[in-house]
Coordinates of C-alpha atoms in Angstrom, one line a residue:
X162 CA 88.9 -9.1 -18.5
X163 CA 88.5 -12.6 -20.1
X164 CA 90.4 -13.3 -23.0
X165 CA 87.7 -15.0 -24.8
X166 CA 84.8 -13.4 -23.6
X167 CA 81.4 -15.0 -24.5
X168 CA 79.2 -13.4 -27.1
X169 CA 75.1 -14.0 -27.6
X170 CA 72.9 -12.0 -29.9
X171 CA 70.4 -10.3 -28.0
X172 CA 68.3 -8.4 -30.7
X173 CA 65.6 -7.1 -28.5
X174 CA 68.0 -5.5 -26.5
X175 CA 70.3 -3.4 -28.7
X176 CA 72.7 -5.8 -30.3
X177 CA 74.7 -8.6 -29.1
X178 CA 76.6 -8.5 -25.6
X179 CA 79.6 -10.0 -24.0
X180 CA 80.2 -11.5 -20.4
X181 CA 83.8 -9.8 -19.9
X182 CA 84.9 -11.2 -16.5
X183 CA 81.2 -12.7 -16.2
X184 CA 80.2 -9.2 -16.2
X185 CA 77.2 -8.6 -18.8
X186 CA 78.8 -5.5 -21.5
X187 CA 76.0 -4.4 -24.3
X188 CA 77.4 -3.8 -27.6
X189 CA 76.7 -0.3 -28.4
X190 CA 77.9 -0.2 -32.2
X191 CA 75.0 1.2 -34.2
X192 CA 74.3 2.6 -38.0
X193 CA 74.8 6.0 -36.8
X194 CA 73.6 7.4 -39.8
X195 CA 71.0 10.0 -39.5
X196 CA 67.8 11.3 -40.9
X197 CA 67.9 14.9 -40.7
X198 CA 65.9 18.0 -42.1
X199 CA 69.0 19.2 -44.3
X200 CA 70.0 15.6 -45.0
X201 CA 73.3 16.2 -44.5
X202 CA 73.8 12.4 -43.9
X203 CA 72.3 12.0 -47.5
X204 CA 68.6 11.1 -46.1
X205 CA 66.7 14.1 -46.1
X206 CA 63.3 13.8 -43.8
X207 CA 60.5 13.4 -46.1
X208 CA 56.8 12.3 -45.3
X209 CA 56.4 8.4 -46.3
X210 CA 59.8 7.6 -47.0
X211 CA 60.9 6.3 -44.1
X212 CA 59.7 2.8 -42.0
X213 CA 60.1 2.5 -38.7
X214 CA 60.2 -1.1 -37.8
X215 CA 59.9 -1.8 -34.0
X216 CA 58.5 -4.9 -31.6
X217 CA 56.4 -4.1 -28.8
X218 CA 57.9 -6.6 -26.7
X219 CA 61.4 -4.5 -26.7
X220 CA 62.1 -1.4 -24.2
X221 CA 64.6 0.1 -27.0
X222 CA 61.8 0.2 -29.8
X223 CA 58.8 1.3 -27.6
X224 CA 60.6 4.6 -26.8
X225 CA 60.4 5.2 -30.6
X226 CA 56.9 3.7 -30.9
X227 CA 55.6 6.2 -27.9
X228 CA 57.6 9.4 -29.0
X229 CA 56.3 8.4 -32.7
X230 CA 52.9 8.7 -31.3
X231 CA 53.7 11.7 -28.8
X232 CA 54.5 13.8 -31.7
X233 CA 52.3 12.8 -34.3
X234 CA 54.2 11.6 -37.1
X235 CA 52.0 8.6 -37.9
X236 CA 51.6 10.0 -41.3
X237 CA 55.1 11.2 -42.1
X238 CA 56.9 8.2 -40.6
X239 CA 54.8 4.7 -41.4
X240 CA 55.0 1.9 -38.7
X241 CA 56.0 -2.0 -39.4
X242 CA 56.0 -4.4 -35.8
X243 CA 57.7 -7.6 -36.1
X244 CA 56.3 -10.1 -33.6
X245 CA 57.4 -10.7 -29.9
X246 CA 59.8 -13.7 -30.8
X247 CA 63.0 -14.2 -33.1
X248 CA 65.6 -16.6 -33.9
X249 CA 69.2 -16.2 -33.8
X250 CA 68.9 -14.6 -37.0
X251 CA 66.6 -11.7 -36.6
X252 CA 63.0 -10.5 -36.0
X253 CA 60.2 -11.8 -38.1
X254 CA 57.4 -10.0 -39.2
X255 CA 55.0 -12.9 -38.7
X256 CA 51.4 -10.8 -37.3
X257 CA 51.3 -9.7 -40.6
X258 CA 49.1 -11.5 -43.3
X259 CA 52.0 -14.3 -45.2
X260 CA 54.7 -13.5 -42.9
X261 CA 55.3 -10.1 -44.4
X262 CA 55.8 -6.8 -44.1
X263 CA 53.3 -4.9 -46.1
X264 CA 55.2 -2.3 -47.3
X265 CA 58.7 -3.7 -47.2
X266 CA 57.7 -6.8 -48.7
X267 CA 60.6 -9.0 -46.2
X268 CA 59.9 -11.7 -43.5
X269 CA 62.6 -10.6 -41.4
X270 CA 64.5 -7.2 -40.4
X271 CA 67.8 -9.0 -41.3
X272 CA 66.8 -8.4 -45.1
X273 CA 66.8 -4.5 -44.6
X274 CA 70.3 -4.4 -43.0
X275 CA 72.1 -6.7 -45.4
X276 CA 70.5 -4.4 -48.4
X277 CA 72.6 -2.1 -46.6
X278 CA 75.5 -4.3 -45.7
X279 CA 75.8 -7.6 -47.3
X280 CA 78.2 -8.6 -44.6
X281 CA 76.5 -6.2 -41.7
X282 CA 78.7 -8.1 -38.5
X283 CA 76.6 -6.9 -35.8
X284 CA 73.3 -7.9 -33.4
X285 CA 69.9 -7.2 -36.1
X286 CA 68.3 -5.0 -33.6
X287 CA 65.0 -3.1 -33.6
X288 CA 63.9 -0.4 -33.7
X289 CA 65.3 0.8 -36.9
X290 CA 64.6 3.0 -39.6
X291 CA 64.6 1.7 -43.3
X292 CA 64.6 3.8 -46.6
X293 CA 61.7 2.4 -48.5
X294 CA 63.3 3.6 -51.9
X295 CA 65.7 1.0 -51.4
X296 CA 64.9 -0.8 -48.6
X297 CA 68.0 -0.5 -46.7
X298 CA 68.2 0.0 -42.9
X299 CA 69.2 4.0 -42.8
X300 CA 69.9 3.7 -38.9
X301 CA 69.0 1.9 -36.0
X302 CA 70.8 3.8 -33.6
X303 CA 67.6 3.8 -30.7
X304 CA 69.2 6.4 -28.9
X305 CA 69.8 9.4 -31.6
X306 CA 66.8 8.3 -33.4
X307 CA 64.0 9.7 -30.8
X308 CA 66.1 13.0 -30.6
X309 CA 66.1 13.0 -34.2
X310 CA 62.2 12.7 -34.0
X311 CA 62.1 15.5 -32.0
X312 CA 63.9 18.2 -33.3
X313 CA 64.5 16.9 -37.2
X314 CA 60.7 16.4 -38.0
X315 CA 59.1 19.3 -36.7
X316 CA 57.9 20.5 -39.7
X317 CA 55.6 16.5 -39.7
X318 CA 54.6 16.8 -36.0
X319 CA 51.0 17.5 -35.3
X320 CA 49.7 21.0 -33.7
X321 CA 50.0 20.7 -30.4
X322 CA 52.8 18.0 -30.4
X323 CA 54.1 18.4 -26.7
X324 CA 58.0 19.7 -26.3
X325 CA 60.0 16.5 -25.2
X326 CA 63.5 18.4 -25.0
X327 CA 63.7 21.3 -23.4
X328 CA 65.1 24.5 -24.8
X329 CA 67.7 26.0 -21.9
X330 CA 71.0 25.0 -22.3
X331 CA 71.1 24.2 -18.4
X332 CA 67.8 22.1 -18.6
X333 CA 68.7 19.9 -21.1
X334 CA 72.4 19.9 -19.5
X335 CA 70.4 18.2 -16.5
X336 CA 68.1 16.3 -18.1
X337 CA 71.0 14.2 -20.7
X338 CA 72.5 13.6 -16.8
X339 CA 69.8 11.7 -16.2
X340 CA 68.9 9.7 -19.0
X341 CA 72.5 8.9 -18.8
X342 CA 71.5 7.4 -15.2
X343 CA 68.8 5.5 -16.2
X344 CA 70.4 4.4 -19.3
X345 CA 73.1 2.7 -17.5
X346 CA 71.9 2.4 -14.4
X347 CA 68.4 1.2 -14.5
X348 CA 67.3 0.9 -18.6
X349 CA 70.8 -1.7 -19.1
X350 CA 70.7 -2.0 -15.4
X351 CA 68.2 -5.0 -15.4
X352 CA 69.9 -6.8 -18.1
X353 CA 73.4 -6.4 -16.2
X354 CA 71.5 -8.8 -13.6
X355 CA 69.8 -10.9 -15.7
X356 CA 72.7 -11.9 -17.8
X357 CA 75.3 -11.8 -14.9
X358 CA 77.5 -14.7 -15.8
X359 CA 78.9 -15.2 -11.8
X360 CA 77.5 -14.4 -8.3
X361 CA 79.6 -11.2 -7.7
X362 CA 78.6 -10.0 -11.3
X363 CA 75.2 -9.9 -10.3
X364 CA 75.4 -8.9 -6.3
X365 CA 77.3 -5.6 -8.1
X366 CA 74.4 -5.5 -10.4
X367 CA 71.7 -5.7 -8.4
X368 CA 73.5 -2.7 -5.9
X369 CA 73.4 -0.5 -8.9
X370 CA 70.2 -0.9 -9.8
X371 CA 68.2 -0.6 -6.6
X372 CA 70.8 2.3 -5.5
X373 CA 69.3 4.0 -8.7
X374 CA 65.8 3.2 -8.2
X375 CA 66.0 4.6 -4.4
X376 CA 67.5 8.0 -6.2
X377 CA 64.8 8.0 -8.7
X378 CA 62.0 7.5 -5.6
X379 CA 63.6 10.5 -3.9
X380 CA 63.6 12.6 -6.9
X381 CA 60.0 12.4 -7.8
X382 CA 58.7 12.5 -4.8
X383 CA 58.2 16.3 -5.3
X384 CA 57.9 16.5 -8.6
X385 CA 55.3 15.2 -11.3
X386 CA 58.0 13.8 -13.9
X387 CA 61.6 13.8 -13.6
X388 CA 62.5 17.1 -15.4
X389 CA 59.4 19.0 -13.6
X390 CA 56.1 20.0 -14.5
X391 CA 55.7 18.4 -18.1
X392 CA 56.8 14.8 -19.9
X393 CA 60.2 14.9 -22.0
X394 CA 62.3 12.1 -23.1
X395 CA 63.8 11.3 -20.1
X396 CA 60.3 10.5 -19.1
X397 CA 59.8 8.2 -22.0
X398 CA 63.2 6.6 -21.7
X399 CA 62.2 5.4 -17.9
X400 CA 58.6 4.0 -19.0
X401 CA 60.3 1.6 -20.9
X402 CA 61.7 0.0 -18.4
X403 CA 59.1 0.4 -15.2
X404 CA 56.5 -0.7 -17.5
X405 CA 58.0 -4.1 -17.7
X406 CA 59.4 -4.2 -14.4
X407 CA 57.1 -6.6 -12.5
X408 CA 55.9 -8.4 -15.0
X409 CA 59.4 -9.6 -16.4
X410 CA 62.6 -8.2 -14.5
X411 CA 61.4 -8.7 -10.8
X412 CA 61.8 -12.4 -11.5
X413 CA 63.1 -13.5 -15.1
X414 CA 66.1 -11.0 -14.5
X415 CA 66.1 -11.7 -10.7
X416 CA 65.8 -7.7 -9.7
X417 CA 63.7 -8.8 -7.1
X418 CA 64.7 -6.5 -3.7
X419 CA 61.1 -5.5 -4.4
X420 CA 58.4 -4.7 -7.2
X421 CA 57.8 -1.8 -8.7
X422 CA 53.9 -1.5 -6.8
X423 CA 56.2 -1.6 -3.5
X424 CA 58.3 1.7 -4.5
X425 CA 55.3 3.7 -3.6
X426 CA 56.4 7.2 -5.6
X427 CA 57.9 5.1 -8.5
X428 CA 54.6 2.7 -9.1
X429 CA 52.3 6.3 -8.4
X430 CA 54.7 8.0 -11.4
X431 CA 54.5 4.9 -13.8
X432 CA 50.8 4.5 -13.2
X433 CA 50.6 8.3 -14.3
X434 CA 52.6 7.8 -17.3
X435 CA 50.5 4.4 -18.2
X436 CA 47.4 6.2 -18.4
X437 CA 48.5 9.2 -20.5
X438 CA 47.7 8.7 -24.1
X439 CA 50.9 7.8 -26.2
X440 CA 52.3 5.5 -22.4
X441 CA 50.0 2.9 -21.6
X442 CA 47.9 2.3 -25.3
X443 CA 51.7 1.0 -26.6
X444 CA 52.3 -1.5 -24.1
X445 CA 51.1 -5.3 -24.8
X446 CA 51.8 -7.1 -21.9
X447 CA 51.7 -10.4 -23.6
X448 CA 53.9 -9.7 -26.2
X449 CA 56.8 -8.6 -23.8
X450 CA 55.9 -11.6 -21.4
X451 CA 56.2 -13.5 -23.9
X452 CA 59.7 -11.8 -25.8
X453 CA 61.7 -12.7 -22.5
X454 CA 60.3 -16.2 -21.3
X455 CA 60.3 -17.9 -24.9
X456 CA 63.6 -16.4 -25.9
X457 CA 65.6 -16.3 -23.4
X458 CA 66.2 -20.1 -22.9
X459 CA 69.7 -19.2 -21.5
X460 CA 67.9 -17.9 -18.7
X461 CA 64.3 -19.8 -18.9
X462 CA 65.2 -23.4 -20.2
X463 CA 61.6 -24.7 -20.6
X464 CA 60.2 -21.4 -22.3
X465 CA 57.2 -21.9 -19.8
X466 CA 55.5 -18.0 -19.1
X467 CA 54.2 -17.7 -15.8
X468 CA 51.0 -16.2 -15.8
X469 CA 50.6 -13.6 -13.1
X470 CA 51.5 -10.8 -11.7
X471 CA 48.0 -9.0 -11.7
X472 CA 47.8 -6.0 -14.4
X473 CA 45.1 -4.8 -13.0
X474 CA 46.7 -1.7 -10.6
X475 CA 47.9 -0.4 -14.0
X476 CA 44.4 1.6 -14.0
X477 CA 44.0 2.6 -10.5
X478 CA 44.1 5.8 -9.7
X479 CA 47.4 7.2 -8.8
X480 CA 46.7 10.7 -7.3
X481 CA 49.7 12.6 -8.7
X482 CA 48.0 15.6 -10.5
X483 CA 48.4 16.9 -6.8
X484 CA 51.9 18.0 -7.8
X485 CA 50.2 20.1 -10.1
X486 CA 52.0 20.8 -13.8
X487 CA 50.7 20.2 -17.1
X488 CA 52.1 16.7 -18.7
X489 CA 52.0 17.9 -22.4
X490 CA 53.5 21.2 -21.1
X491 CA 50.9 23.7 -22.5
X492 CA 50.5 21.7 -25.7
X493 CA 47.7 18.5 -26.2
X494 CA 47.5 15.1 -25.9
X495 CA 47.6 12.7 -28.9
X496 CA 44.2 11.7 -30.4
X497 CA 43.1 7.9 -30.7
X498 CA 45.2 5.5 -31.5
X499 CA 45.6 4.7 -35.3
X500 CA 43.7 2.1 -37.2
X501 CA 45.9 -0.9 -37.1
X502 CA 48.1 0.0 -34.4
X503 CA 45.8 -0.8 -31.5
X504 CA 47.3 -2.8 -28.7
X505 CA 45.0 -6.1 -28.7
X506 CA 42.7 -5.0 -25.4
X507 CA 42.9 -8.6 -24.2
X508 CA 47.1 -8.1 -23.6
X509 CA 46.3 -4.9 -21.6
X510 CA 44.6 -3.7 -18.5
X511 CA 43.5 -0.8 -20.3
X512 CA 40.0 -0.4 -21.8

């Protein structure tokens, strides 16, 4: 391990990271906190406290924003999106008329996590959740916090709100397995190649991460989503990351073995996934395009974006009803989007 290993802020990707022995290592120290229906953590869950603020252009705050809309909670859990770019400091909300946030009344997330910690150390990441009363980040721990939406704010989710984690003890046993894969293997799999600080660092890398996708191919192959008939988290937790795949990893973070529309079952599944409503209506390609080509100057000096791939196959059809199942698992589908939260149609394939 180096004895001085070098540390960047990387807010749209969970906190700030280290290259140990050139060897990209996310920081995975989050407010832990939770918002729970008992509020044993001290923040009850209550319709309209809470914000969430997330980015579009970030993997870690679109599971939020999908499972958000999955379930419904649009009026029990209000939405804030800071725009596709930040400084070393933090995420901006500059889309929003004056720079910012309507309801928080701040021009940057950092504001919300030093009302909780004046001296808060670590990477200003999205998404989090903020406590309007106060205005204090309650947690932005990405990974608890979609649980949390799931089985802490059932009493806000809408009728028909489809079940993303599953009740049998052995089921859910299989499916934290593989999130657990993707997570490390394919979800901070990407960014273990892009940020590879030496040639062996990212050789190693880029095994892992095609070794995955190849297991991930296999797996689906006979079945609709990864757990089976209907979507879940795990589902939502690989969209993140597919979604983005060709038009930013295959080259900025040089996973580039092949594209995703060359994994035949894998671009079929994603395709599936992108035209569900709650999948594909989050997604603003030019947001995330341009997150990872303007701020990543470490990687993309000149901060030029190219402008292809075609976005186009995103709508084609992708002929996986075959496997039969039910994606919302004998609930319904989410109704339009919101008011306000549309995707601009000009920064998606989807019309």
């Amino acid at each position: 391990m180096n004895a001085n290993p070098t540390e960047r802020p990387e807010h749209a990707q969970g906190g700030t990271y280290t290259v140990e022995g050139q060897e990209y290592v996310r920081d995975q120290r989050y407010i832990t906190t939770r918002i729970t229906a008992d509020g044993s953590d001290g923040y009850p869950v209550e319709e309209g406290r809470y914000r969430l603020v997330a980015a579009r252009a970030c993997p870690w705050a679109n599971r939020a924003i999908i499972v958000r809309r999955l379930l419904g909670l649009e009026d029990a859990l209000s939405i804030g999106l800071a725009g596709p770019t930040h400084d070393e400091r933090s995420w901006t909300f500059d889309l929003d008329p004056g720079g910012k946030d309507p309801v928080l009344g701040i021009e940057r997330i950092q504001e919300a996590y030093f009302r909780r910690d004046p001296d808060y150390p670590r990477g200003i990441t999205v998404p989090a959740i903020v406590d309007t009363h106060d205005g204090a980040v309650v947690t932005n721990d990405f990974a608890q916090m979609t649980l949390d939406l799931s089985t802490q704010w059932t009493a806000h989710q809408r009728p028909g709100a489809p079940r993303l984690l599953p009740d049998d003890p052995d089921q859910r046993a299989e499916m934290d397995a593989v999130m657990r894969r993707v997570f490390t293997e394919v979800n901070n799999g990407v960014y273990r190649c892009g940020f590879a600080g030496s040639q062996e660092a990212y050789d190693a890398a880029y095994v892992r991460l095609f070794d995955a996708l190849d297991w991930l191919e296999e797996r689906l192959a006979d079945r609709r989503f990864l757990m089976g008939p209907a979507v879940t988290e795990a589902d939502v937790r690989l969209f993140t990351t597919l979604v983005r795949f060709d038009a930013v990893y295959h080259g900025h973070f040089k996973c580039n073995r092949n594209k995703l529309t060359e994994m035949p079952v894998l671009w079929a599944y994603a395709r599936d996934l992108f035209q569900l409503p709650g999948f594909g209506d989050t997604v603003d390609f030019a947001q995330i395009k341009e997150h990872y080509y303007v701020v990543h100057r470490d990687i993309n000096p000149t901060g030029i974006m190219p402008a292809g791939p075609d976005l186009s196959g995103w709508t084609t059809p992708h002929g996986r009803e075959s496997l039969g199942g039910d994606p919302w698992g004998g609930g319904t589908p989410p109704g339009p989007v919101r008011d306000g939260e549309q995707v601009d149609p000009d920064h998606t394939p989807l019309r």
